[in-house]
Short mmCIF file of C-alpha atoms in Angstrom, two decimals:
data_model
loop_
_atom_site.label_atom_id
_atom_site.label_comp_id
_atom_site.label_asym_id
_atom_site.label_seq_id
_atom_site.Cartn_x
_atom_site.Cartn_y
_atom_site.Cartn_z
CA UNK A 791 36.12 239.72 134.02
CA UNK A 792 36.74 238.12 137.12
CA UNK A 793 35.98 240.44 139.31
CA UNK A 794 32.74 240.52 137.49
CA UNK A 795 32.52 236.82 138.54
CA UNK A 796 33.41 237.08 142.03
CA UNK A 797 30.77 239.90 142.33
CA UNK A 798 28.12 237.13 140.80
CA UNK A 799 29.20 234.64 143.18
CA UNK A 800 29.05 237.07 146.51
CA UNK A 801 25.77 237.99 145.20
CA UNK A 802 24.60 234.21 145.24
CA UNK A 803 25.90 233.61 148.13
CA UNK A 804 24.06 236.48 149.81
CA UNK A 805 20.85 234.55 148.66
CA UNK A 806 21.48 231.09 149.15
CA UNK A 807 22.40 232.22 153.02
CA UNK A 808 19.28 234.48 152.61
CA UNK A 809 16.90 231.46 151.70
CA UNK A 810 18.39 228.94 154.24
CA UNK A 811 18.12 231.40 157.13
CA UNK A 812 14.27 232.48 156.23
CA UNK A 813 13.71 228.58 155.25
CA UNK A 814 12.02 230.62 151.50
CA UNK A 815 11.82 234.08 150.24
CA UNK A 816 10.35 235.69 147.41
CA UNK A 817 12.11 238.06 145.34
CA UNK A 818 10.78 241.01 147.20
CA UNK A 819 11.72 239.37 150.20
CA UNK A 820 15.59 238.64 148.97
CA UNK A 821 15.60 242.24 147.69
CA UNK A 822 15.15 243.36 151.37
CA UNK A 823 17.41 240.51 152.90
CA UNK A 824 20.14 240.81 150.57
CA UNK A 825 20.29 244.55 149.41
CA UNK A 826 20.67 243.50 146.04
CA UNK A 827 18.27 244.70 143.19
CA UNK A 828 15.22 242.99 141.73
CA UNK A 829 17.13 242.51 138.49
CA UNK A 830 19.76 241.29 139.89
CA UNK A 831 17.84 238.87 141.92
CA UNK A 832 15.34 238.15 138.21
CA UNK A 833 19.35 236.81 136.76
CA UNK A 834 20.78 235.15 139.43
CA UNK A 835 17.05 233.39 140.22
CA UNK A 836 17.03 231.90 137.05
CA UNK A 837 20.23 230.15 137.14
CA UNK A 838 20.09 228.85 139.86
CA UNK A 839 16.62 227.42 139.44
CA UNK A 840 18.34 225.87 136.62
CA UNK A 841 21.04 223.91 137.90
CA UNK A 842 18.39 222.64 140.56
CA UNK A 843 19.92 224.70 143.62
CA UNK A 844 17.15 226.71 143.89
CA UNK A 845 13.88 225.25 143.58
CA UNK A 846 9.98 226.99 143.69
CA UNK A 847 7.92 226.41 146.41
CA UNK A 848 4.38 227.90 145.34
CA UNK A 849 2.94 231.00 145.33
CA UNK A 850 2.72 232.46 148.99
CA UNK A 851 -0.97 233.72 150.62
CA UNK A 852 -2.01 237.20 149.06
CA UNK A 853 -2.18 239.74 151.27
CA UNK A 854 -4.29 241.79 148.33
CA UNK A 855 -2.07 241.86 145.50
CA UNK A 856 -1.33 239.29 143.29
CA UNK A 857 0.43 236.02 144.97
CA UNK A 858 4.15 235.83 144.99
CA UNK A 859 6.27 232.62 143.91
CA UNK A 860 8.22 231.36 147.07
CA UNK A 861 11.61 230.53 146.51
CA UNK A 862 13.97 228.12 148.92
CA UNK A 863 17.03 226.22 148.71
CA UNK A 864 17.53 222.24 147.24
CA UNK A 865 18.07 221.38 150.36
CA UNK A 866 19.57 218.30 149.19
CA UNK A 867 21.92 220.28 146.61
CA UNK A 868 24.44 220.56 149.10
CA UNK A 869 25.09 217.96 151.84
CA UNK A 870 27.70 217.76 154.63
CA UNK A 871 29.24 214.07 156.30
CA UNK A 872 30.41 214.72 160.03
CA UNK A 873 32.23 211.98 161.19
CA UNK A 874 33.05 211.99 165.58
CA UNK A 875 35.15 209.35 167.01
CA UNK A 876 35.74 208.87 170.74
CA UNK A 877 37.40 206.42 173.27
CA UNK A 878 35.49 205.21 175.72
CA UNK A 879 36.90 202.03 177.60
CA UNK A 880 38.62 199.93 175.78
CA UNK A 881 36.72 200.58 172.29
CA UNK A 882 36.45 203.55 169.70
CA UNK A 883 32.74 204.41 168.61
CA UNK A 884 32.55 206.00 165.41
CA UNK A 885 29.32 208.00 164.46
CA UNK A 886 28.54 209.68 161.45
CA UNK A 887 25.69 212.15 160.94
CA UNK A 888 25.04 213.34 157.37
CA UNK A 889 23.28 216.94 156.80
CA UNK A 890 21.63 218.54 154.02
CA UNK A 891 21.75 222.76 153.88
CA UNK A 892 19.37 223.01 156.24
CA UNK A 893 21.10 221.98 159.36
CA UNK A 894 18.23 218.51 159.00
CA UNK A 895 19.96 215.19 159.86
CA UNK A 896 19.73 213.27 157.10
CA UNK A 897 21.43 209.53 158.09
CA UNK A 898 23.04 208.61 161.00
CA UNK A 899 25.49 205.96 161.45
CA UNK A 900 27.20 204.19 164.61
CA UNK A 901 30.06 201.58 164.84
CA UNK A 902 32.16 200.24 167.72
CA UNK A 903 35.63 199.68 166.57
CA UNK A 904 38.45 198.35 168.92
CA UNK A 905 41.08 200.35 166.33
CA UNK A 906 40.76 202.92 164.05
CA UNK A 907 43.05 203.22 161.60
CA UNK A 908 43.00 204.25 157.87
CA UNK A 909 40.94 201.41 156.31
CA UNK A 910 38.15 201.50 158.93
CA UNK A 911 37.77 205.15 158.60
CA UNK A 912 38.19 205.09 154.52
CA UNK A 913 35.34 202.49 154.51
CA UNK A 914 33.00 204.12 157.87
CA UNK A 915 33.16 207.69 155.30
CA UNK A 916 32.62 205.25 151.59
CA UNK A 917 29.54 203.88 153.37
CA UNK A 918 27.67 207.07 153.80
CA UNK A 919 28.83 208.67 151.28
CA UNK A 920 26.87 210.39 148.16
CA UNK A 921 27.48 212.56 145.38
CA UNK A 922 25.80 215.40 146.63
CA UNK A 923 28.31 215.57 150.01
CA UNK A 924 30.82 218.32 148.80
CA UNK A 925 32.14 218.70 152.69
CA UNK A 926 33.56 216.05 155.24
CA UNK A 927 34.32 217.15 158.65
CA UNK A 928 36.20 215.15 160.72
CA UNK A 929 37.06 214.79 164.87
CA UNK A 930 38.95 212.01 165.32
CA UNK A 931 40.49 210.57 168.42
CA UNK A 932 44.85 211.77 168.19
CA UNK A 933 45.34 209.98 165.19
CA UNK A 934 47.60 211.10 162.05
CA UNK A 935 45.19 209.21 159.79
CA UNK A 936 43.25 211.83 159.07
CA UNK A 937 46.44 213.47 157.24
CA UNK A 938 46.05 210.76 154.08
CA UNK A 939 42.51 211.13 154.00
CA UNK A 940 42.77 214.54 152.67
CA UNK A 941 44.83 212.67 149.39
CA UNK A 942 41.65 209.95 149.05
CA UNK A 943 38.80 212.50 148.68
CA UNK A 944 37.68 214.74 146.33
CA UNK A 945 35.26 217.05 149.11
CA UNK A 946 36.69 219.44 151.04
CA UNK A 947 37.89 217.75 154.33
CA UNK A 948 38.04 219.75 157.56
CA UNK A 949 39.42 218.27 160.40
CA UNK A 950 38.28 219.61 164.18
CA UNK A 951 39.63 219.68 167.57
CA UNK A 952 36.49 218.15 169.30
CA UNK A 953 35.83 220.22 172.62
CA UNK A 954 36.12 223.02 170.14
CA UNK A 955 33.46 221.71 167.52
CA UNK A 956 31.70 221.26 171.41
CA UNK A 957 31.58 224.71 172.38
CA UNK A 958 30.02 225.71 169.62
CA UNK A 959 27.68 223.41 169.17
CA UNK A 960 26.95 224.43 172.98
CA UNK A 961 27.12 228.16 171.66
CA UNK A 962 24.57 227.51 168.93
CA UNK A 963 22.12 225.40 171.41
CA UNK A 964 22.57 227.83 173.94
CA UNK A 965 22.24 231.21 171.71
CA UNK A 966 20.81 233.18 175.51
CA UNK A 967 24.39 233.40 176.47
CA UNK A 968 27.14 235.56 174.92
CA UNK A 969 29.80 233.56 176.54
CA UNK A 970 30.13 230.29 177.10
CA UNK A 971 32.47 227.68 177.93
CA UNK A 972 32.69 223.95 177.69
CA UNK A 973 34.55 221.74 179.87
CA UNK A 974 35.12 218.28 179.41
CA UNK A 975 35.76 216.99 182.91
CA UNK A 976 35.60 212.89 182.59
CA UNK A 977 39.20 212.69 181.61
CA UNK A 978 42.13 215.04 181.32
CA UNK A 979 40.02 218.21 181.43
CA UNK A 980 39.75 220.13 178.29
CA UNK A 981 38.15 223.18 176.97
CA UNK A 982 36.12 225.01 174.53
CA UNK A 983 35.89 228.84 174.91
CA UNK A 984 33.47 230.89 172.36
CA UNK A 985 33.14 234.79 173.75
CA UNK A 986 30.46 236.85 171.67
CA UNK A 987 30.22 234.13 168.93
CA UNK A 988 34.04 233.58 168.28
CA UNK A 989 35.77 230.39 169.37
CA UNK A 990 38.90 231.24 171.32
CA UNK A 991 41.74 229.33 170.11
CA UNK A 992 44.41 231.37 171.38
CA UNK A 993 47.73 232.08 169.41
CA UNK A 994 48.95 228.29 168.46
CA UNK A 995 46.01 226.43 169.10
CA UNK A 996 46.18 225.68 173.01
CA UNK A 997 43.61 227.52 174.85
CA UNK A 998 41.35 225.32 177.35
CA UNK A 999 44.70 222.96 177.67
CA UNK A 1000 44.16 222.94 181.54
CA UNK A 1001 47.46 220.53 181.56
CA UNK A 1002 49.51 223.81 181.37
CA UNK A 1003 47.52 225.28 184.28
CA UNK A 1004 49.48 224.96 188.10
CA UNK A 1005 45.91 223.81 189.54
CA UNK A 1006 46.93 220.19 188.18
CA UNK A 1007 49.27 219.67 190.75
CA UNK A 1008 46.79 220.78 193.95
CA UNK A 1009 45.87 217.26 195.75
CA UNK A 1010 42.27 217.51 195.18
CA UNK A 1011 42.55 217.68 191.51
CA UNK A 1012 44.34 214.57 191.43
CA UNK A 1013 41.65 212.15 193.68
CA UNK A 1014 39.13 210.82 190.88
CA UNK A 1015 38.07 207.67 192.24
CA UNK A 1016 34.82 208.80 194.79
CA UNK A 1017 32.24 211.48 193.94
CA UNK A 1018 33.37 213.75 196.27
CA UNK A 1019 36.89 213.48 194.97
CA UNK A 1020 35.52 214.24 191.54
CA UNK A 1021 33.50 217.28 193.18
CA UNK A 1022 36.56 218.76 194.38
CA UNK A 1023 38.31 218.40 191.22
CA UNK A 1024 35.34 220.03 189.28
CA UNK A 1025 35.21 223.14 192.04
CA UNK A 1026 39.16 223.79 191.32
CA UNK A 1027 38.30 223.77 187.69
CA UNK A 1028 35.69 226.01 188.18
CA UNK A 1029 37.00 228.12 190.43
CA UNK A 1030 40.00 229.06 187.39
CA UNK A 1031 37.09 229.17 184.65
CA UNK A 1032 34.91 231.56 186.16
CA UNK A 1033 37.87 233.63 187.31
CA UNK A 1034 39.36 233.89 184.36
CA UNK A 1035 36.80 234.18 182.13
CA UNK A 1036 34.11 235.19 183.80
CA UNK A 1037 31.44 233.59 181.17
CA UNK A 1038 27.92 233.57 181.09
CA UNK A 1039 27.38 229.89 181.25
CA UNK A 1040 29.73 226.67 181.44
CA UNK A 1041 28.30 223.36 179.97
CA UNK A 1042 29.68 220.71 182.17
CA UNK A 1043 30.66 216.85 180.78
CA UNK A 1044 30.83 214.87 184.12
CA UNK A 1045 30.60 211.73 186.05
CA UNK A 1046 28.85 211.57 188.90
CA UNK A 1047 28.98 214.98 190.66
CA UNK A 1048 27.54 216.25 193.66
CA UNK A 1049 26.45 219.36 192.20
CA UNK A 1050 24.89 220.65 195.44
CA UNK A 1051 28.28 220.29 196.70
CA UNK A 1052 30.19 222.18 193.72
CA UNK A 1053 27.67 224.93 193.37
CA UNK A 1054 27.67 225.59 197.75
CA UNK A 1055 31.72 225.57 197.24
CA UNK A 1056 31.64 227.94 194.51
CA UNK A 1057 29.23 230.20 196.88
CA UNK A 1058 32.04 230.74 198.88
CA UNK A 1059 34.51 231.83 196.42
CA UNK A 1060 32.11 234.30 194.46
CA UNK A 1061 28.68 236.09 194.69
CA UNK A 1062 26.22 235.30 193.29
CA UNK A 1063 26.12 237.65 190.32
CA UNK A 1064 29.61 235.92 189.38
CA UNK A 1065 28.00 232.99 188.82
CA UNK A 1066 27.51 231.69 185.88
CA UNK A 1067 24.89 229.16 184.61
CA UNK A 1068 26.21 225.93 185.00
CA UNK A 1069 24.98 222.99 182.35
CA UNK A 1070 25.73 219.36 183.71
CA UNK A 1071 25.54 216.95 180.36
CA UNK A 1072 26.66 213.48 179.96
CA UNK A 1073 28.61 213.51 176.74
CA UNK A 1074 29.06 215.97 174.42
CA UNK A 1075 28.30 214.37 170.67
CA UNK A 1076 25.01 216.53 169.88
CA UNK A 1077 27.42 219.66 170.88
CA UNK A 1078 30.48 218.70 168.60
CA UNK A 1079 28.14 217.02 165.72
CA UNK A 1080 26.62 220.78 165.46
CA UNK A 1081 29.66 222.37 165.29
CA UNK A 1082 31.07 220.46 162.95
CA UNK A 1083 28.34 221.32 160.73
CA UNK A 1084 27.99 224.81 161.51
CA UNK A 1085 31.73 225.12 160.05
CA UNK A 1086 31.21 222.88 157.41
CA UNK A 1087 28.70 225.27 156.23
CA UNK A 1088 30.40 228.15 156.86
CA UNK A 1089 33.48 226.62 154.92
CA UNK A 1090 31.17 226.05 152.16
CA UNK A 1091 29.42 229.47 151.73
CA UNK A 1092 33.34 231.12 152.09
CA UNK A 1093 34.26 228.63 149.01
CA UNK A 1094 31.39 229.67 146.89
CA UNK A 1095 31.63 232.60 147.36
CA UNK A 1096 35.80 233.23 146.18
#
């Protein structure tokens, strides 16, 4: 019997992802996308049309046969809270995006904090949240805070190293390029590596931790203060990025960069087909705010469907 059950919920699974990916489907159209038969589709249909997950959307155009009912997801069935906090000077801004099943931003809030600690977070997440959230993601500046919150709430919390969430929110925008790689340059330089759609996270968790690298001790990686200093630092960075891992593109997080200068450098280390595309940015928040929900979702399809 439940095997029978975790069949069922695979098979509604297959068509929730199905209907979210083709934004509606008929049942012709999920029989194709899903491999699963028109009964089977008729069953599982009705259920979930009843507990409001599903809902119709009208019959589509006829192309000379009778019109066929359209089928998509409650959109609002499902939602996810992403909460990002960084430091930047001597405050902590605190942003929370909420998202419904299709990947649309729902509500967006934004707070300056000069310290985050349990009770600001606890009542930054009770503010925006609803009863239809069933995931909270969190990226949180190092904190250990995030350990109790797991005790507080009933949702499923995930909690995100946030150049990873980055790079593949970077991946995602930036779908052209199998590889790419995103370095955080303003501070102590960080990466996010996703080859082929996988984020690279190595064997305990420390890949793109450039403070184990021997470049950190070379005299222009130190020298911050001017442009050119920071140009310097960027080129050494580069330099061990692109011959390492040789990636497609590298979305750069920077201040104030002579990018003539970097790219002209870099010229003289590779050719031109080594290159890779590089992305200057100014923060990073759309990147990790994207792959905190891309998880999140991920996390909740896996859940359903056990």
């Amino acid at each position: 019997m439940n095997e029978i059950r975790g069949v069922r919920k695979k098979n509604v699974v297959k068509i929730i992802q199905s209907l979210v990916k083709q934004g509606g489907c008929t049942k012709n159209e999920l029989v194709f996308y899903t491999g699963l038969s028109l009964s089977t589709i008729d069953s599982l249909l009705e259920e979930m049309l009843k507990s409001n997950l599903v809902i119709k959307e009208g019959y589509r155009e006829s192309t000379g046969g009778r019109p066929s009912m359209g089928y998509q997801v409650n959109g609002e069935f499902s939602q996810t809270l992403c909460i990002y906090a960084y430091k930047h000077d001597k405050t902590i801004t605190v942003i929370g995006r909420l998202y419904n099943l299709y990947s649309e931003k729902m509500k967006e809030r934004r707070k300056d904090v000069s310290k985050l600690d349990y009770e600001v977070l606890c009542s930054f997440i009770d503010e925006m949240l609803n009863a239809q959230v069933h995931t909270i993601c969190l990226s949180l500046p190092d904190s250990d805070i995030d350990i109790n919150i797991k005790n507080r709430y009933k949702q499923r919390i995930l909690i995100e190293n946030n150049v990873y969430m980055g790079a593949i929110g970077a991946y995602i925008k930036h779908m052209q390029y199998d590889s790419i790689v995103l370095l955080d340059s303003k501070g102590d330089s960080r990466l996010g590596i996703v080859i082929n759609g996988h984020l690279v996270e190595g064997k305990s968790s420390i890949a793109g931790q450039t403070c184990f690298l021997h470049v950190i001790n070379h005299e222009d990686y130190k020298n911050r203060r001017s442009m050119k200093g920071r140009s310097k630092r960027l080129v050494l960075e580069l330099q061990n990025i692109i011959g390492m891992l040789n990636p497609e593109a590298i979305v750069i997080c920077a201040q104030s960069i002579d990018e003539h200068y970097v790219e002209e450098e870099l010229l003289k280390i590779f050719k031109m087909s080594d290159m890779p595309h590089l992305i200057y940015i100014d923060n990073y928040i759309d990147e990790v705010m994207l792959g905190m929900e891309s998880i999140s979702k991920d996390s909740l399809f896996d859940k359903m469907s056990r």
